[in-house]
mmCIF file of C-alpha atoms and ligand atoms in Angstrom:
data_model
loop_
_atom_site.group_PDB
_atom_site.id
_atom_site.type_symbol
_atom_site.label_atom_id
_atom_site.label_comp_id
_atom_site.label_asym_id
_atom_site.label_seq_id
_atom_site.Cartn_x
_atom_site.Cartn_y
_atom_site.Cartn_z
ATOM 1 C CA MET A 255 15.254 21.720 -14.903
ATOM 2 C CA PHE A 256 13.440 22.642 -18.082
ATOM 3 C CA GLU A 257 11.479 20.414 -20.413
ATOM 4 C CA LEU A 258 11.187 21.257 -24.093
ATOM 5 C CA THR A 259 7.938 20.389 -25.839
ATOM 6 C CA LYS A 260 6.390 21.247 -29.171
ATOM 7 C CA GLU A 261 4.209 24.361 -29.009
ATOM 8 C CA SER A 262 0.506 23.566 -28.731
ATOM 9 C CA PRO A 263 -2.420 25.894 -29.508
ATOM 10 C CA ASP A 264 -2.949 26.429 -25.745
ATOM 11 C CA ASP A 265 0.550 27.958 -25.471
ATOM 12 C CA TRP A 266 -0.170 30.782 -27.939
ATOM 13 C CA TRP A 267 -1.102 33.724 -25.679
ATOM 14 C CA GLU A 268 1.450 32.873 -23.013
ATOM 15 C CA ILE A 269 4.174 32.952 -25.675
ATOM 16 C CA GLU A 270 2.863 36.239 -27.054
ATOM 17 C CA ALA A 271 3.061 37.705 -23.519
ATOM 18 C CA LEU A 272 6.652 36.454 -23.175
ATOM 19 C CA TYR A 273 7.591 38.055 -26.507
ATOM 20 C CA ASP A 274 5.916 41.342 -25.480
ATOM 21 C CA LEU A 275 7.967 41.306 -22.279
ATOM 22 C CA SER A 276 11.225 40.409 -24.030
ATOM 23 C CA PHE A 277 11.218 42.711 -27.051
ATOM 24 C CA ALA A 278 10.895 46.469 -27.450
ATOM 25 C CA PRO A 279 7.347 47.818 -27.924
ATOM 26 C CA GLY A 280 6.223 47.683 -31.542
ATOM 27 C CA ARG A 281 7.986 44.390 -32.277
ATOM 28 C CA GLU A 282 5.301 43.535 -34.820
ATOM 29 C CA LEU A 283 6.350 46.533 -36.943
ATOM 30 C CA LEU A 284 9.682 44.829 -37.718
ATOM 31 C CA SER A 285 10.139 43.796 -41.339
ATOM 32 C CA SER A 286 10.395 40.105 -40.417
ATOM 33 C CA TYR A 287 6.734 40.223 -39.314
ATOM 34 C CA ARG A 288 5.707 41.183 -42.886
ATOM 35 C CA LEU A 289 7.061 37.782 -43.930
ATOM 36 C CA ARG A 290 4.937 36.096 -41.251
ATOM 37 C CA ASP A 291 1.617 37.921 -41.745
ATOM 38 C CA GLY A 292 -1.008 35.446 -42.904
ATOM 39 C CA VAL A 293 1.510 32.590 -43.230
ATOM 40 C CA ALA A 294 1.343 29.571 -40.920
ATOM 41 C CA SER A 295 4.428 28.992 -38.782
ATOM 42 C CA VAL A 296 6.271 25.668 -39.088
ATOM 43 C CA ALA A 297 4.272 23.930 -36.389
ATOM 44 C CA GLY A 298 6.538 20.944 -35.823
ATOM 45 C CA LEU A 299 9.530 23.178 -35.052
ATOM 46 C CA ASN A 300 8.043 25.656 -32.585
ATOM 47 C CA HIS A 301 9.061 24.775 -29.032
ATOM 48 C CA VAL A 302 8.375 25.921 -25.490
ATOM 49 C CA ALA A 303 10.553 25.360 -22.421
ATOM 50 C CA ARG A 304 8.750 24.960 -19.100
ATOM 51 C CA ASP A 305 10.175 24.323 -15.646
ATOM 52 C CA ALA A 306 8.926 21.594 -13.281
ATOM 53 C CA ASP A 307 6.051 23.892 -12.164
ATOM 54 C CA GLY A 308 4.970 24.408 -15.749
ATOM 55 C CA THR A 309 6.150 28.035 -15.805
ATOM 56 C CA LEU A 310 7.134 29.199 -19.267
ATOM 57 C CA GLY A 311 10.876 29.946 -19.457
ATOM 58 C CA GLY A 312 11.364 30.400 -23.182
ATOM 59 C CA ALA A 313 9.899 29.899 -26.634
ATOM 60 C CA ILE A 314 11.010 29.700 -30.242
ATOM 61 C CA ARG A 315 9.038 29.849 -33.484
ATOM 62 C CA PHE A 316 9.900 29.410 -37.168
ATOM 63 C CA TRP A 317 8.315 30.545 -40.420
ATOM 64 C CA PRO A 318 8.953 29.385 -43.980
ATOM 65 C CA VAL A 319 10.324 31.962 -46.464
ATOM 66 C CA ARG A 320 11.607 31.949 -50.055
ATOM 67 C CA ILE A 321 14.769 33.449 -51.503
ATOM 68 C CA GLY A 322 14.598 33.218 -55.264
ATOM 69 C CA GLY A 323 13.320 29.692 -55.747
ATOM 70 C CA ALA A 324 14.905 28.372 -52.565
ATOM 71 C CA LYS A 325 13.008 27.565 -49.382
ATOM 72 C CA SER A 326 14.487 28.603 -46.048
ATOM 73 C CA LEU A 327 13.453 28.695 -42.449
ATOM 74 C CA LEU A 328 13.166 32.091 -40.758
ATOM 75 C CA LEU A 329 14.173 31.590 -37.116
ATOM 76 C CA GLY A 330 12.317 33.698 -34.595
ATOM 77 C CA PRO A 331 11.031 35.063 -32.512
ATOM 78 C CA VAL A 332 13.098 33.384 -29.793
ATOM 79 C CA ALA A 333 12.991 34.681 -26.244
ATOM 80 C CA VAL A 334 13.899 33.564 -22.743
ATOM 81 C CA HIS A 335 12.170 35.095 -19.718
ATOM 82 C CA PRO A 336 14.398 37.825 -18.197
ATOM 83 C CA THR A 337 14.621 35.916 -14.902
ATOM 84 C CA ARG A 338 15.911 32.788 -16.685
ATOM 85 C CA GLN A 339 18.435 34.261 -19.098
ATOM 86 C CA GLY A 340 22.074 33.132 -19.069
ATOM 87 C CA GLU A 341 21.244 29.539 -18.047
ATOM 88 C CA GLY A 342 21.654 28.058 -21.513
ATOM 89 C CA LEU A 343 17.945 27.987 -22.324
ATOM 90 C CA GLY A 344 18.385 30.035 -25.510
ATOM 91 C CA ALA A 345 21.023 27.572 -26.688
ATOM 92 C CA LEU A 346 18.772 24.609 -25.868
ATOM 93 C CA LEU A 347 15.808 26.079 -27.769
ATOM 94 C CA ILE A 348 17.891 26.970 -30.836
ATOM 95 C CA GLU A 349 19.989 23.806 -31.073
ATOM 96 C CA THR A 350 17.134 21.384 -30.374
ATOM 97 C CA SER A 351 14.822 23.035 -32.896
ATOM 98 C CA LEU A 352 17.509 23.119 -35.588
ATOM 99 C CA GLU A 353 18.278 19.435 -35.042
ATOM 100 C CA VAL A 354 14.601 18.665 -35.617
ATOM 101 C CA ALA A 355 14.592 20.964 -38.675
ATOM 102 C CA ALA A 356 17.531 19.108 -40.231
ATOM 103 C CA GLU A 357 15.852 15.754 -39.513
ATOM 104 C CA LYS A 358 12.723 17.019 -41.282
ATOM 105 C CA GLY A 359 14.782 17.873 -44.354
ATOM 106 C CA TRP A 360 15.115 21.652 -44.027
ATOM 107 C CA GLU A 361 18.390 22.681 -45.675
ATOM 108 C CA ARG A 362 18.962 26.230 -44.448
ATOM 109 C CA VAL A 363 17.874 28.722 -41.792
ATOM 110 C CA MET A 364 18.126 32.504 -41.631
ATOM 111 C CA LEU A 365 17.287 35.205 -39.099
ATOM 112 C CA VAL A 366 17.678 38.888 -38.318
ATOM 113 C CA GLY A 367 19.709 39.274 -35.138
ATOM 114 C CA ASP A 368 22.965 40.031 -33.360
ATOM 115 C CA ALA A 369 25.944 38.316 -35.018
ATOM 116 C CA SER A 370 27.719 38.521 -31.644
ATOM 117 C CA TYR A 371 25.134 36.109 -30.218
ATOM 118 C CA TYR A 372 24.262 33.881 -33.165
ATOM 119 C CA SER A 373 27.831 33.277 -34.406
ATOM 120 C CA ARG A 374 28.214 30.734 -31.576
ATOM 121 C CA TYR A 375 25.545 28.630 -33.317
ATOM 122 C CA GLY A 376 27.330 28.782 -36.669
ATOM 123 C CA PHE A 377 25.320 31.690 -38.134
ATOM 124 C CA HIS A 378 27.225 33.971 -40.522
ATOM 125 C CA PRO A 379 26.286 37.120 -42.485
ATOM 126 C CA LEU A 380 24.318 36.479 -45.690
ATOM 127 C CA SER A 381 25.668 39.272 -47.863
ATOM 128 C CA GLY A 382 23.493 38.583 -50.922
ATOM 129 C CA VAL A 383 20.231 37.949 -49.069
ATOM 130 C CA VAL A 384 18.007 41.024 -48.816
ATOM 131 C CA MET A 385 15.305 41.440 -46.162
ATOM 132 C CA PRO A 386 12.431 43.885 -46.688
ATOM 133 C CA PRO A 387 13.408 47.370 -45.472
ATOM 134 C CA PRO A 388 14.126 48.693 -42.981
ATOM 135 C CA THR A 389 16.641 45.992 -42.012
ATOM 136 C CA ASN A 390 20.320 46.448 -41.178
ATOM 137 C CA PRO A 391 21.991 44.078 -43.707
ATOM 138 C CA GLU A 392 24.662 43.186 -41.150
ATOM 139 C CA ARG A 393 21.962 41.543 -39.027
ATOM 140 C CA VAL A 394 20.849 39.159 -41.788
ATOM 141 C CA LEU A 395 22.445 35.853 -40.805
ATOM 142 C CA GLY A 396 22.231 32.259 -41.972
ATOM 143 C CA ARG A 397 23.285 28.746 -41.117
ATOM 144 C CA ALA A 398 23.413 25.746 -43.419
ATOM 145 C CA LEU A 399 21.636 22.653 -42.107
ATOM 146 C CA ARG A 400 23.198 20.670 -44.933
ATOM 147 C CA PRO A 401 26.783 21.441 -46.040
ATOM 148 C CA GLY A 402 26.925 24.175 -48.685
ATOM 149 C CA ALA A 403 23.189 24.862 -48.525
ATOM 150 C CA TRP A 404 23.617 28.668 -48.733
ATOM 151 C CA ARG A 405 26.004 28.517 -51.703
ATOM 152 C CA GLY A 406 24.578 30.506 -54.618
ATOM 153 C CA ILE A 407 21.419 31.520 -52.728
ATOM 154 C CA GLU A 408 20.771 35.244 -52.970
ATOM 155 C CA GLY A 409 18.041 37.757 -53.610
ATOM 156 C CA GLU A 410 15.058 39.204 -51.784
ATOM 157 C CA VAL A 411 13.467 37.271 -48.954
ATOM 158 C CA MET A 412 9.806 36.697 -49.799
ATOM 159 C CA ARG A 413 6.754 35.315 -48.037
ATOM 160 C CA ALA A 414 6.419 31.575 -48.540
ATOM 161 C CA ASP A 415 2.833 31.608 -49.842
HETATM 162 C C1 COA B 1167 18.846 36.231 -26.761
HETATM 163 C C2 COA B 1167 18.233 35.286 -25.706
HETATM 164 C C3 COA B 1167 17.155 34.433 -26.376
HETATM 165 C C4 COA B 1167 19.341 34.372 -25.163
HETATM 166 O O1 COA B 1167 18.766 33.468 -24.237
HETATM 167 P P1 COA B 1167 19.620 32.902 -22.984
HETATM 168 O O2 COA B 1167 18.885 31.741 -22.429
HETATM 169 O O3 COA B 1167 19.972 34.004 -22.083
HETATM 170 O O4 COA B 1167 20.923 32.410 -23.764
HETATM 171 P P2 COA B 1167 22.042 31.418 -23.264
HETATM 172 O O5 COA B 1167 21.953 31.240 -21.772
HETATM 173 O O6 COA B 1167 22.000 30.209 -24.114
HETATM 174 O O7 COA B 1167 23.350 32.223 -23.638
HETATM 175 C C5 COA B 1167 23.700 33.331 -22.861
HETATM 176 C C6 COA B 1167 24.890 34.018 -23.500
HETATM 177 O O8 COA B 1167 24.434 34.787 -24.637
HETATM 178 C C7 COA B 1167 24.897 36.115 -24.529
HETATM 179 N N1 COA B 1167 23.972 37.001 -25.187
HETATM 180 C C8 COA B 1167 22.643 37.133 -24.984
HETATM 181 N N2 COA B 1167 22.144 38.081 -25.814
HETATM 182 C C9 COA B 1167 23.175 38.526 -26.562
HETATM 183 C C10 COA B 1167 23.306 39.504 -27.582
HETATM 184 N N3 COA B 1167 22.247 40.199 -28.017
HETATM 185 N N4 COA B 1167 24.525 39.689 -28.130
HETATM 186 C C11 COA B 1167 25.606 38.988 -27.714
HETATM 187 N N5 COA B 1167 25.548 38.043 -26.741
HETATM 188 C C12 COA B 1167 24.344 37.839 -26.177
HETATM 189 C C13 COA B 1167 24.994 36.335 -23.027
HETATM 190 O O9 COA B 1167 25.863 37.413 -22.748
HETATM 191 C C14 COA B 1167 25.567 35.003 -22.561
HETATM 192 O O10 COA B 1167 26.948 34.988 -22.853
HETATM 193 P P3 COA B 1167 27.968 33.968 -22.120
HETATM 194 O O11 COA B 1167 27.590 32.570 -22.526
HETATM 195 O O12 COA B 1167 29.301 34.364 -22.665
HETATM 196 O O13 COA B 1167 27.778 34.232 -20.665
HETATM 197 C C15 COA B 1167 17.657 36.078 -24.508
HETATM 198 O O14 COA B 1167 18.670 36.913 -23.983
HETATM 199 C C16 COA B 1167 16.446 36.922 -24.844
HETATM 200 O O15 COA B 1167 15.322 36.438 -24.805
HETATM 201 N N6 COA B 1167 16.655 38.217 -25.147
HETATM 202 C C17 COA B 1167 15.551 39.119 -25.444
HETATM 203 C C18 COA B 1167 14.880 38.771 -26.751
HETATM 204 C C19 COA B 1167 15.864 38.728 -27.884
HETATM 205 O O16 COA B 1167 16.714 39.612 -28.044
HETATM 206 N N7 COA B 1167 15.757 37.662 -28.715
HETATM 207 C C20 COA B 1167 16.634 37.456 -29.836
HETATM 208 C C21 COA B 1167 16.172 38.262 -30.975
HETATM 209 S S1 COA B 1167 17.351 38.381 -32.268
#
């Protein structure tokens, strides 16, 4: 049984180690990291999942970004420890965090990822939204947290500062 809690400063390095284990080497060279450099993550939305022993099973973080004049969440990184994948932990981290995001008034969320995975959470391709290169445009996905929130939103994704 896993418990989800908000990320605390003490969780930082353990989460970094989980991300290093879960993603290919050089993950910080990805274009999405250029949108995160020097920008604070959205603290109230970052979550960790720990089992009854306190072992970290998964983690999710969010950053703010801008597209034109519109604010959006950038979901990620999200990762589940390889020994705990396929148990629904990814779904729990994503759905719980997005519920909190909607309650806090966030209207839309985007990410760069596999449509085959994220479509189950209601993410769809954002054809007019452009991530810094190099990004495969087919991997730029979004979900409205309020009905119609992506309508008319297009342009380059920029840092939120
Ligand atoms: C993606 C990830 C977070 C999913 O976590 P999880 O706890 O295993 O997810 P869930 O148990 O909620 O869902 C598992 C389902 O997702 C599917 N899935 C996982 N990764 C997928 C992918 N890249 N594409 C398509 N389906 C995927 C599994 O096949 C499984 O399918 P099923 O429900 O039909 O059996 C996890 O696999 C992970 O950490 N991967 C490495 C890091 C990563 O790629 N993060 C996402 C970056 S975009």
